[in-house]
Amino acid sequence: MWIEILKSKIHRATVTDANLNYEGSITIDEDLMDAANIFLNEKVSIVNNNNGERFETYVIKGERGSGTICLNGAAARKAQIGDVIIIMSYAFIPVEEAKSHEPTVVHVKEPSNELCK
């Protein structure tokens, strides 16, 4: 049997931009993607701590070291610049592996989205 489990998350990132007229997705600083083990085009769930919105989209790379967290397309309606969000990715793994699995959790400084060391 397989179970879907939290693979990784970026905790309390600040939305830096919103672009309603883009195709759709979330742009994430490539440094944050690497730290969180999140991949280009990976499906992610997003929770907005400011308004309670929950939604899913896919990831595109943002400029490395920029701190960019930009909601694009329809997702831009789910948050405002300055809102604090949690970005989560999931994976299917065997139940036996799930018993000892530890997700990658990345904490960032607000509002710069700089990695906490």
PDB file of N, CA and C in Angstrom, residues 2-108:
ATOM      1  N   TRP A   2       0.412   2.308  -0.641  1.00  0.00           N
ATOM      2  CA  TRP A   2       1.105   3.590  -0.706  1.00  0.00           C
ATOM      3  C   TRP A   2       0.265   4.640   0.010  1.00  0.00           C
ATOM      4  N   ILE A   3       0.937   5.657   0.518  1.00  0.00           N
ATOM      5  CA  ILE A   3       0.252   6.746   1.212  1.00  0.00           C
ATOM      6  C   ILE A   3       0.808   8.076   0.701  1.00  0.00           C
ATOM      7  N   GLU A   4      -0.073   9.056   0.571  1.00  0.00           N
ATOM      8  CA  GLU A   4       0.385  10.397   0.183  1.00  0.00           C
ATOM      9  C   GLU A   4       0.765  11.144   1.450  1.00  0.00           C
ATOM     10  N   ILE A   5       1.961  11.698   1.447  1.00  0.00           N
ATOM     11  CA  ILE A   5       2.509  12.287   2.668  1.00  0.00           C
ATOM     12  C   ILE A   5       3.220  13.598   2.325  1.00  0.00           C
ATOM     13  N   LEU A   6       3.328  14.483   3.293  1.00  0.00           N
ATOM     14  CA  LEU A   6       4.035  15.739   3.078  1.00  0.00           C
ATOM     15  C   LEU A   6       5.491  15.447   2.726  1.00  0.00           C
ATOM     16  N   LYS A   7       5.921  15.950   1.560  1.00  0.00           N
ATOM     17  CA  LYS A   7       7.304  15.790   1.112  1.00  0.00           C
ATOM     18  C   LYS A   7       8.140  16.970   1.568  1.00  0.00           C
ATOM     19  N   SER A   8       7.577  18.176   1.383  1.00  0.00           N
ATOM     20  CA  SER A   8       8.338  19.374   1.731  1.00  0.00           C
ATOM     21  C   SER A   8       7.408  20.567   1.880  1.00  0.00           C
ATOM     22  N   LYS A   9       7.923  21.587   2.582  1.00  0.00           N
ATOM     23  CA  LYS A   9       7.148  22.823   2.678  1.00  0.00           C
ATOM     24  C   LYS A   9       8.060  24.012   2.901  1.00  0.00           C
ATOM     25  N   ILE A  10       7.590  25.144   2.407  1.00  0.00           N
ATOM     26  CA  ILE A  10       8.203  26.437   2.695  1.00  0.00           C
ATOM     27  C   ILE A  10       7.235  27.115   3.646  1.00  0.00           C
ATOM     28  N   HIS A  11       7.690  27.336   4.868  1.00  0.00           N
ATOM     29  CA  HIS A  11       6.816  27.795   5.950  1.00  0.00           C
ATOM     30  C   HIS A  11       6.873  29.316   6.114  1.00  0.00           C
ATOM     31  N   ARG A  12       5.701  29.943   6.051  1.00  0.00           N
ATOM     32  CA  ARG A  12       5.522  31.372   6.296  1.00  0.00           C
ATOM     33  C   ARG A  12       6.308  32.265   5.328  1.00  0.00           C
ATOM     34  N   ALA A  13       6.184  31.948   4.034  1.00  0.00           N
ATOM     35  CA  ALA A  13       6.768  32.811   3.002  1.00  0.00           C
ATOM     36  C   ALA A  13       5.850  34.012   2.779  1.00  0.00           C
ATOM     37  N   THR A  14       6.432  35.131   2.419  1.00  0.00           N
ATOM     38  CA  THR A  14       5.667  36.349   2.152  1.00  0.00           C
ATOM     39  C   THR A  14       5.473  36.506   0.647  1.00  0.00           C
ATOM     40  N   VAL A  15       4.233  36.734   0.233  1.00  0.00           N
ATOM     41  CA  VAL A  15       3.936  36.972  -1.183  1.00  0.00           C
ATOM     42  C   VAL A  15       4.564  38.305  -1.583  1.00  0.00           C
ATOM     43  N   THR A  16       5.427  38.263  -2.606  1.00  0.00           N
ATOM     44  CA  THR A  16       6.128  39.467  -3.050  1.00  0.00           C
ATOM     45  C   THR A  16       5.507  40.094  -4.287  1.00  0.00           C
ATOM     46  N   ASP A  17       4.688  39.326  -5.013  1.00  0.00           N
ATOM     47  CA  ASP A  17       4.093  39.840  -6.246  1.00  0.00           C
ATOM     48  C   ASP A  17       2.892  38.983  -6.610  1.00  0.00           C
ATOM     49  N   ALA A  18       2.032  39.538  -7.442  1.00  0.00           N
ATOM     50  CA  ALA A  18       0.870  38.826  -7.979  1.00  0.00           C
ATOM     51  C   ALA A  18       0.658  39.325  -9.403  1.00  0.00           C
ATOM     52  N   ASN A  19       0.524  38.385 -10.331  1.00  0.00           N
ATOM     53  CA  ASN A  19       0.404  38.736 -11.745  1.00  0.00           C
ATOM     54  C   ASN A  19      -0.808  38.025 -12.333  1.00  0.00           C
ATOM     55  N   LEU A  20      -1.943  38.700 -12.314  1.00  0.00           N
ATOM     56  CA  LEU A  20      -3.195  38.124 -12.786  1.00  0.00           C
ATOM     57  C   LEU A  20      -3.140  37.757 -14.266  1.00  0.00           C
ATOM     58  N   ASN A  21      -2.374  38.481 -15.055  1.00  0.00           N
ATOM     59  CA  ASN A  21      -2.357  38.269 -16.503  1.00  0.00           C
ATOM     60  C   ASN A  21      -1.294  37.276 -16.962  1.00  0.00           C
ATOM     61  N   TYR A  22      -0.863  36.401 -16.080  1.00  0.00           N
ATOM     62  CA  TYR A  22       0.092  35.362 -16.440  1.00  0.00           C
ATOM     63  C   TYR A  22      -0.670  34.060 -16.630  1.00  0.00           C
ATOM     64  N   GLU A  23      -0.067  33.097 -17.283  1.00  0.00           N
ATOM     65  CA  GLU A  23      -0.698  31.811 -17.572  1.00  0.00           C
ATOM     66  C   GLU A  23      -1.230  31.105 -16.333  1.00  0.00           C
ATOM     67  N   GLY A  24      -0.524  31.204 -15.246  1.00  0.00           N
ATOM     68  CA  GLY A  24      -0.945  30.542 -14.019  1.00  0.00           C
ATOM     69  C   GLY A  24       0.174  29.767 -13.390  1.00  0.00           C
ATOM     70  N   SER A  25       0.290  29.828 -12.090  1.00  0.00           N
ATOM     71  CA  SER A  25       1.312  29.094 -11.341  1.00  0.00           C
ATOM     72  C   SER A  25       1.770  29.924 -10.156  1.00  0.00           C
ATOM     73  N   ILE A  26       2.804  29.442  -9.480  1.00  0.00           N
ATOM     74  CA  ILE A  26       3.486  30.228  -8.459  1.00  0.00           C
ATOM     75  C   ILE A  26       4.971  30.265  -8.826  1.00  0.00           C
ATOM     76  N   THR A  27       5.528  31.453  -8.841  1.00  0.00           N
ATOM     77  CA  THR A  27       6.961  31.629  -9.086  1.00  0.00           C
ATOM     78  C   THR A  27       7.652  31.645  -7.735  1.00  0.00           C
ATOM     79  N   ILE A  28       8.661  30.770  -7.584  1.00  0.00           N
ATOM     80  CA  ILE A  28       9.389  30.653  -6.324  1.00  0.00           C
ATOM     81  C   ILE A  28      10.880  30.824  -6.602  1.00  0.00           C
ATOM     82  N   ASP A  29      11.532  31.650  -5.802  1.00  0.00           N
ATOM     83  CA  ASP A  29      12.986  31.813  -5.851  1.00  0.00           C
ATOM     84  C   ASP A  29      13.629  30.428  -5.937  1.00  0.00           C
ATOM     85  N   GLU A  30      14.522  30.258  -6.918  1.00  0.00           N
ATOM     86  CA  GLU A  30      15.145  28.952  -7.143  1.00  0.00           C
ATOM     87  C   GLU A  30      15.934  28.465  -5.925  1.00  0.00           C
ATOM     88  N   ASP A  31      16.505  29.355  -5.136  1.00  0.00           N
ATOM     89  CA  ASP A  31      17.194  28.944  -3.907  1.00  0.00           C
ATOM     90  C   ASP A  31      16.216  28.292  -2.929  1.00  0.00           C
ATOM     91  N   LEU A  32      15.018  28.861  -2.819  1.00  0.00           N
ATOM     92  CA  LEU A  32      14.001  28.288  -1.932  1.00  0.00           C
ATOM     93  C   LEU A  32      13.530  26.937  -2.457  1.00  0.00           C
ATOM     94  N   MET A  33      13.367  26.838  -3.780  1.00  0.00           N
ATOM     95  CA  MET A  33      12.976  25.562  -4.378  1.00  0.00           C
ATOM     96  C   MET A  33      14.001  24.480  -4.044  1.00  0.00           C
ATOM     97  N   ASP A  34      15.278  24.808  -4.230  1.00  0.00           N
ATOM     98  CA  ASP A  34      16.338  23.833  -3.944  1.00  0.00           C
ATOM     99  C   ASP A  34      16.335  23.431  -2.477  1.00  0.00           C
ATOM    100  N   ALA A  35      16.238  24.406  -1.600  1.00  0.00           N
ATOM    101  CA  ALA A  35      16.274  24.131  -0.159  1.00  0.00           C
ATOM    102  C   ALA A  35      15.103  23.245   0.270  1.00  0.00           C
ATOM    103  N   ALA A  36      13.944  23.454  -0.367  1.00  0.00           N
ATOM    104  CA  ALA A  36      12.739  22.711  -0.003  1.00  0.00           C
ATOM    105  C   ALA A  36      12.561  21.423  -0.808  1.00  0.00           C
ATOM    106  N   ASN A  37      13.473  21.165  -1.753  1.00  0.00           N
ATOM    107  CA  ASN A  37      13.342  19.979  -2.590  1.00  0.00           C
ATOM    108  C   ASN A  37      12.036  20.004  -3.383  1.00  0.00           C
ATOM    109  N   ILE A  38      11.705  21.182  -3.908  1.00  0.00           N
ATOM    110  CA  ILE A  38      10.527  21.371  -4.764  1.00  0.00           C
ATOM    111  C   ILE A  38      11.018  21.558  -6.188  1.00  0.00           C
ATOM    112  N   PHE A  39      10.349  20.909  -7.135  1.00  0.00           N
ATOM    113  CA  PHE A  39      10.811  20.863  -8.516  1.00  0.00           C
ATOM    114  C   PHE A  39       9.997  21.746  -9.455  1.00  0.00           C
ATOM    115  N   LEU A  40      10.624  22.146 -10.545  1.00  0.00           N
ATOM    116  CA  LEU A  40       9.955  22.872 -11.621  1.00  0.00           C
ATOM    117  C   LEU A  40       8.729  22.075 -12.064  1.00  0.00           C
ATOM    118  N   ASN A  41       7.608  22.750 -12.178  1.00  0.00           N
ATOM    119  CA  ASN A  41       6.322  22.173 -12.610  1.00  0.00           C
ATOM    120  C   ASN A  41       5.668  21.243 -11.591  1.00  0.00           C
ATOM    121  N   GLU A  42       6.244  21.119 -10.397  1.00  0.00           N
ATOM    122  CA  GLU A  42       5.643  20.269  -9.369  1.00  0.00           C
ATOM    123  C   GLU A  42       4.344  20.888  -8.869  1.00  0.00           C
ATOM    124  N   LYS A  43       3.368  20.052  -8.627  1.00  0.00           N
ATOM    125  CA  LYS A  43       2.103  20.487  -8.048  1.00  0.00           C
ATOM    126  C   LYS A  43       2.326  20.810  -6.577  1.00  0.00           C
ATOM    127  N   VAL A  44       1.801  21.956  -6.137  1.00  0.00           N
ATOM    128  CA  VAL A  44       1.905  22.360  -4.735  1.00  0.00           C
ATOM    129  C   VAL A  44       0.548  22.813  -4.216  1.00  0.00           C
ATOM    130  N   SER A  45       0.374  22.653  -2.928  1.00  0.00           N
ATOM    131  CA  SER A  45      -0.777  23.197  -2.219  1.00  0.00           C
ATOM    132  C   SER A  45      -0.312  24.435  -1.478  1.00  0.00           C
ATOM    133  N   ILE A  46      -1.173  25.443  -1.454  1.00  0.00           N
ATOM    134  CA  ILE A  46      -0.822  26.704  -0.801  1.00  0.00           C
ATOM    135  C   ILE A  46      -1.927  27.068   0.183  1.00  0.00           C
ATOM    136  N   VAL A  47      -1.509  27.492   1.359  1.00  0.00           N
ATOM    137  CA  VAL A  47      -2.425  27.967   2.395  1.00  0.00           C
ATOM    138  C   VAL A  47      -2.073  29.419   2.675  1.00  0.00           C
ATOM    139  N   ASN A  48      -3.064  30.287   2.635  1.00  0.00           N
ATOM    140  CA  ASN A  48      -2.859  31.699   2.926  1.00  0.00           C
ATOM    141  C   ASN A  48      -3.228  31.932   4.390  1.00  0.00           C
ATOM    142  N   ASN A  49      -2.240  32.286   5.211  1.00  0.00           N
ATOM    143  CA  ASN A  49      -2.486  32.513   6.644  1.00  0.00           C
ATOM    144  C   ASN A  49      -3.308  33.770   6.900  1.00  0.00           C
ATOM    145  N   ASN A  50      -3.324  34.709   5.947  1.00  0.00           N
ATOM    146  CA  ASN A  50      -4.048  35.958   6.157  1.00  0.00           C
ATOM    147  C   ASN A  50      -5.544  35.828   5.940  1.00  0.00           C
ATOM    148  N   ASN A  51      -5.953  35.017   4.944  1.00  0.00           N
ATOM    149  CA  ASN A  51      -7.382  34.964   4.627  1.00  0.00           C
ATOM    150  C   ASN A  51      -7.970  33.552   4.630  1.00  0.00           C
ATOM    151  N   GLY A  52      -7.152  32.541   4.911  1.00  0.00           N
ATOM    152  CA  GLY A  52      -7.649  31.171   4.993  1.00  0.00           C
ATOM    153  C   GLY A  52      -7.799  30.456   3.660  1.00  0.00           C
ATOM    154  N   GLU A  53      -7.494  31.103   2.552  1.00  0.00           N
ATOM    155  CA  GLU A  53      -7.606  30.458   1.236  1.00  0.00           C
ATOM    156  C   GLU A  53      -6.681  29.256   1.154  1.00  0.00           C
ATOM    157  N   ARG A  54      -7.146  28.230   0.466  1.00  0.00           N
ATOM    158  CA  ARG A  54      -6.351  27.039   0.154  1.00  0.00           C
ATOM    159  C   ARG A  54      -6.520  26.768  -1.326  1.00  0.00           C
ATOM    160  N   PHE A  55      -5.408  26.511  -2.024  1.00  0.00           N
ATOM    161  CA  PHE A  55      -5.500  26.232  -3.460  1.00  0.00           C
ATOM    162  C   PHE A  55      -4.278  25.454  -3.914  1.00  0.00           C
ATOM    163  N   GLU A  56      -4.366  24.923  -5.132  1.00  0.00           N
ATOM    164  CA  GLU A  56      -3.275  24.168  -5.731  1.00  0.00           C
ATOM    165  C   GLU A  56      -2.860  24.816  -7.031  1.00  0.00           C
ATOM    166  N   THR A  57      -1.587  24.690  -7.353  1.00  0.00           N
ATOM    167  CA  THR A  57      -1.061  25.187  -8.620  1.00  0.00           C
ATOM    168  C   THR A  57       0.247  24.443  -8.891  1.00  0.00           C
ATOM    169  N   TYR A  58       1.033  24.927  -9.829  1.00  0.00           N
ATOM    170  CA  TYR A  58       2.325  24.310 -10.129  1.00  0.00           C
ATOM    171  C   TYR A  58       3.422  25.363 -10.030  1.00  0.00           C
ATOM    172  N   VAL A  59       4.657  24.909  -9.931  1.00  0.00           N
ATOM    173  CA  VAL A  59       5.791  25.779  -9.630  1.00  0.00           C
ATOM    174  C   VAL A  59       6.576  26.139 -10.887  1.00  0.00           C
ATOM    175  N   ILE A  60       6.966  27.419 -10.967  1.00  0.00           N
ATOM    176  CA  ILE A  60       7.958  27.848 -11.951  1.00  0.00           C
ATOM    177  C   ILE A  60       9.096  28.527 -11.195  1.00  0.00           C
ATOM    178  N   LYS A  61      10.286  28.501 -11.811  1.00  0.00           N
ATOM    179  CA  LYS A  61      11.474  29.042 -11.159  1.00  0.00           C
ATOM    180  C   LYS A  61      11.490  30.559 -11.189  1.00  0.00           C
ATOM    181  N   GLY A  62      11.823  31.125 -10.030  1.00  0.00           N
ATOM    182  CA  GLY A  62      12.071  32.552  -9.924  1.00  0.00           C
ATOM    183  C   GLY A  62      13.561  32.805  -9.851  1.00  0.00           C
ATOM    184  N   GLU A  63      13.931  34.035  -9.986  1.00  0.00           N
ATOM    185  CA  GLU A  63      15.348  34.409  -9.966  1.00  0.00           C
ATOM    186  C   GLU A  63      15.996  33.980  -8.656  1.00  0.00           C
ATOM    187  N   ARG A  64      17.124  33.298  -8.785  1.00  0.00           N
ATOM    188  CA  ARG A  64      17.862  32.787  -7.630  1.00  0.00           C
ATOM    189  C   ARG A  64      18.294  33.945  -6.725  1.00  0.00           C
ATOM    190  N   GLY A  65      18.019  33.825  -5.430  1.00  0.00           N
ATOM    191  CA  GLY A  65      18.424  34.827  -4.455  1.00  0.00           C
ATOM    192  C   GLY A  65      17.528  36.046  -4.377  1.00  0.00           C
ATOM    193  N   SER A  66      16.432  36.045  -5.135  1.00  0.00           N
ATOM    194  CA  SER A  66      15.547  37.214  -5.197  1.00  0.00           C
ATOM    195  C   SER A  66      14.511  37.257  -4.083  1.00  0.00           C
ATOM    196  N   GLY A  67      14.225  36.100  -3.470  1.00  0.00           N
ATOM    197  CA  GLY A  67      13.155  36.032  -2.475  1.00  0.00           C
ATOM    198  C   GLY A  67      11.771  36.034  -3.093  1.00  0.00           C
ATOM    199  N   THR A  68      11.682  35.894  -4.403  1.00  0.00           N
ATOM    200  CA  THR A  68      10.406  35.978  -5.110  1.00  0.00           C
ATOM    201  C   THR A  68       9.441  34.874  -4.714  1.00  0.00           C
ATOM    202  N   ILE A  69       8.247  35.284  -4.363  1.00  0.00           N
ATOM    203  CA  ILE A  69       7.092  34.406  -4.209  1.00  0.00           C
ATOM    204  C   ILE A  69       5.960  35.146  -4.926  1.00  0.00           C
ATOM    205  N   CYS A  70       5.682  34.751  -6.164  1.00  0.00           N
ATOM    206  CA  CYS A  70       4.711  35.464  -6.991  1.00  0.00           C
ATOM    207  C   CYS A  70       3.588  34.531  -7.413  1.00  0.00           C
ATOM    208  N   LEU A  71       2.370  34.919  -7.103  1.00  0.00           N
ATOM    209  CA  LEU A  71       1.198  34.164  -7.545  1.00  0.00           C
ATOM    210  C   LEU A  71       0.784  34.671  -8.916  1.00  0.00           C
ATOM    211  N   ASN A  72       0.565  33.735  -9.833  1.00  0.00           N
ATOM    212  CA  ASN A  72       0.267  34.074 -11.223  1.00  0.00           C
ATOM    213  C   ASN A  72      -1.111  33.567 -11.629  1.00  0.00           C
ATOM    214  N   GLY A  73      -1.698  34.227 -12.617  1.00  0.00           N
ATOM    215  CA  GLY A  73      -2.996  33.805 -13.133  1.00  0.00           C
ATOM    216  C   GLY A  73      -4.066  33.873 -12.062  1.00  0.00           C
ATOM    217  N   ALA A  74      -4.980  32.913 -12.084  1.00  0.00           N
ATOM    218  CA  ALA A  74      -6.106  32.901 -11.137  1.00  0.00           C
ATOM    219  C   ALA A  74      -5.639  32.873  -9.684  1.00  0.00           C
ATOM    220  N   ALA A  75      -4.479  32.261  -9.426  1.00  0.00           N
ATOM    221  CA  ALA A  75      -3.957  32.202  -8.054  1.00  0.00           C
ATOM    222  C   ALA A  75      -3.704  33.594  -7.490  1.00  0.00           C
ATOM    223  N   ALA A  76      -3.473  34.569  -8.369  1.00  0.00           N
ATOM    224  CA  ALA A  76      -3.232  35.942  -7.924  1.00  0.00           C
ATOM    225  C   ALA A  76      -4.442  36.520  -7.195  1.00  0.00           C
ATOM    226  N   ARG A  77      -5.607  35.931  -7.392  1.00  0.00           N
ATOM    227  CA  ARG A  77      -6.819  36.378  -6.690  1.00  0.00           C
ATOM    228  C   ARG A  77      -6.913  35.816  -5.269  1.00  0.00           C
ATOM    229  N   LYS A  78      -6.050  34.863  -4.953  1.00  0.00           N
ATOM    230  CA  LYS A  78      -6.132  34.163  -3.664  1.00  0.00           C
ATOM    231  C   LYS A  78      -5.287  34.799  -2.565  1.00  0.00           C
ATOM    232  N   ALA A  79      -4.436  35.772  -2.925  1.00  0.00           N
ATOM    233  CA  ALA A  79      -3.573  36.415  -1.926  1.00  0.00           C
ATOM    234  C   ALA A  79      -3.178  37.801  -2.406  1.00  0.00           C
ATOM    235  N   GLN A  80      -2.788  38.625  -1.465  1.00  0.00           N
ATOM    236  CA  GLN A  80      -2.292  39.954  -1.770  1.00  0.00           C
ATOM    237  C   GLN A  80      -0.811  40.018  -1.447  1.00  0.00           C
ATOM    238  N   ILE A  81      -0.124  40.942  -2.085  1.00  0.00           N
ATOM    239  CA  ILE A  81       1.281  41.170  -1.756  1.00  0.00           C
ATOM    240  C   ILE A  81       1.378  41.443  -0.252  1.00  0.00           C
ATOM    241  N   GLY A  82       2.309  40.773   0.399  1.00  0.00           N
ATOM    242  CA  GLY A  82       2.475  40.905   1.844  1.00  0.00           C
ATOM    243  C   GLY A  82       1.817  39.803   2.650  1.00  0.00           C
ATOM    244  N   ASP A  83       0.900  39.042   2.037  1.00  0.00           N
ATOM    245  CA  ASP A  83       0.275  37.928   2.750  1.00  0.00           C
ATOM    246  C   ASP A  83       1.322  36.856   3.054  1.00  0.00           C
ATOM    247  N   VAL A  84       1.110  36.147   4.147  1.00  0.00           N
ATOM    248  CA  VAL A  84       1.984  35.055   4.558  1.00  0.00           C
ATOM    249  C   VAL A  84       1.340  33.736   4.141  1.00  0.00           C
ATOM    250  N   ILE A  85       2.121  32.905   3.419  1.00  0.00           N
ATOM    251  CA  ILE A  85       1.591  31.640   2.917  1.00  0.00           C
ATOM    252  C   ILE A  85       2.501  30.481   3.315  1.00  0.00           C
ATOM    253  N   ILE A  86       1.940  29.289   3.233  1.00  0.00           N
ATOM    254  CA  ILE A  86       2.691  28.050   3.396  1.00  0.00           C
ATOM    255  C   ILE A  86       2.555  27.290   2.082  1.00  0.00           C
ATOM    256  N   ILE A  87       3.685  26.861   1.528  1.00  0.00           N
ATOM    257  CA  ILE A  87       3.716  26.138   0.258  1.00  0.00           C
ATOM    258  C   ILE A  87       4.110  24.697   0.569  1.00  0.00           C
ATOM    259  N   MET A  88       3.271  23.731   0.165  1.00  0.00           N
ATOM    260  CA  MET A  88       3.499  22.329   0.512  1.00  0.00           C
ATOM    261  C   MET A  88       3.482  21.442  -0.720  1.00  0.00           C
ATOM    262  N   SER A  89       4.390  20.473  -0.750  1.00  0.00           N
ATOM    263  CA  SER A  89       4.366  19.459  -1.793  1.00  0.00           C
ATOM    264  C   SER A  89       4.239  18.091  -1.130  1.00  0.00           C
ATOM    265  N   TYR A  90       3.697  17.152  -1.868  1.00  0.00           N
ATOM    266  CA  TYR A  90       3.406  15.818  -1.341  1.00  0.00           C
ATOM    267  C   TYR A  90       4.004  14.754  -2.245  1.00  0.00           C
ATOM    268  N   ALA A  91       4.164  13.553  -1.717  1.00  0.00           N
ATOM    269  CA  ALA A  91       4.653  12.422  -2.501  1.00  0.00           C
ATOM    270  C   ALA A  91       3.944  11.157  -2.033  1.00  0.00           C
ATOM    271  N   PHE A  92       3.810  10.212  -2.951  1.00  0.00           N
ATOM    272  CA  PHE A  92       3.298   8.887  -2.602  1.00  0.00           C
ATOM    273  C   PHE A  92       4.484   8.008  -2.263  1.00  0.00           C
ATOM    274  N   ILE A  93       4.458   7.414  -1.077  1.00  0.00           N
ATOM    275  CA  ILE A  93       5.535   6.508  -0.673  1.00  0.00           C
ATOM    276  C   ILE A  93       4.915   5.272  -0.011  1.00  0.00           C
ATOM    277  N   PRO A  94       5.653   4.180   0.008  1.00  0.00           N
ATOM    278  CA  PRO A  94       5.127   2.984   0.680  1.00  0.00           C
ATOM    279  C   PRO A  94       4.871   3.255   2.171  1.00  0.00           C
ATOM    280  N   VAL A  95       3.848   2.624   2.703  1.00  0.00           N
ATOM    281  CA  VAL A  95       3.461   2.823   4.100  1.00  0.00           C
ATOM    282  C   VAL A  95       4.642   2.570   5.035  1.00  0.00           C
ATOM    283  N   GLU A  96       5.429   1.567   4.780  1.00  0.00           N
ATOM    284  CA  GLU A  96       6.570   1.268   5.658  1.00  0.00           C
ATOM    285  C   GLU A  96       7.570   2.423   5.689  1.00  0.00           C
ATOM    286  N   GLU A  97       7.810   3.061   4.541  1.00  0.00           N
ATOM    287  CA  GLU A  97       8.702   4.223   4.493  1.00  0.00           C
ATOM    288  C   GLU A  97       8.071   5.423   5.189  1.00  0.00           C
ATOM    289  N   ALA A  98       6.765   5.538   5.088  1.00  0.00           N
ATOM    290  CA  ALA A  98       6.054   6.669   5.693  1.00  0.00           C
ATOM    291  C   ALA A  98       6.236   6.694   7.211  1.00  0.00           C
ATOM    292  N   LYS A  99       6.428   5.535   7.793  1.00  0.00           N
ATOM    293  CA  LYS A  99       6.577   5.457   9.249  1.00  0.00           C
ATOM    294  C   LYS A  99       7.802   6.195   9.755  1.00  0.00           C
ATOM    295  N   SER A 100       8.817   6.337   8.915  1.00  0.00           N
ATOM    296  CA  SER A 100      10.038   7.021   9.352  1.00  0.00           C
ATOM    297  C   SER A 100      10.347   8.268   8.510  1.00  0.00           C
ATOM    298  N   HIS A 101       9.447   8.617   7.604  1.00  0.00           N
ATOM    299  CA  HIS A 101       9.682   9.763   6.709  1.00  0.00           C
ATOM    300  C   HIS A 101       9.701  11.085   7.474  1.00  0.00           C
ATOM    301  N   GLU A 102      10.652  11.932   7.132  1.00  0.00           N
ATOM    302  CA  GLU A 102      10.731  13.287   7.674  1.00  0.00           C
ATOM    303  C   GLU A 102      10.668  14.263   6.506  1.00  0.00           C
ATOM    304  N   PRO A 103       9.665  15.115   6.446  1.00  0.00           N
ATOM    305  CA  PRO A 103       9.588  16.079   5.344  1.00  0.00           C
ATOM    306  C   PRO A 103      10.672  17.146   5.455  1.00  0.00           C
ATOM    307  N   THR A 104      10.996  17.742   4.331  1.00  0.00           N
ATOM    308  CA  THR A 104      11.907  18.881   4.306  1.00  0.00           C
ATOM    309  C   THR A 104      11.090  20.119   4.636  1.00  0.00           C
ATOM    310  N   VAL A 105      11.483  20.841   5.669  1.00  0.00           N
ATOM    311  CA  VAL A 105      10.770  22.053   6.073  1.00  0.00           C
ATOM    312  C   VAL A 105      11.749  23.219   6.018  1.00  0.00           C
ATOM    313  N   VAL A 106      11.390  24.228   5.233  1.00  0.00           N
ATOM    314  CA  VAL A 106      12.225  25.413   5.066  1.00  0.00           C
ATOM    315  C   VAL A 106      11.550  26.590   5.757  1.00  0.00           C
ATOM    316  N   HIS A 107      12.269  27.224   6.651  1.00  0.00           N
ATOM    317  CA  HIS A 107      11.780  28.432   7.321  1.00  0.00           C
ATOM    318  C   HIS A 107      12.461  29.629   6.685  1.00  0.00           C
ATOM    319  N   VAL A 108      11.682  30.673   6.468  1.00  0.00           N
ATOM    320  CA  VAL A 108      12.227  31.892   5.862  1.00  0.00           C
ATOM    321  C   VAL A 108      11.985  33.082   6.775  1.00  0.00           C
TER     322      VAL A 108
END
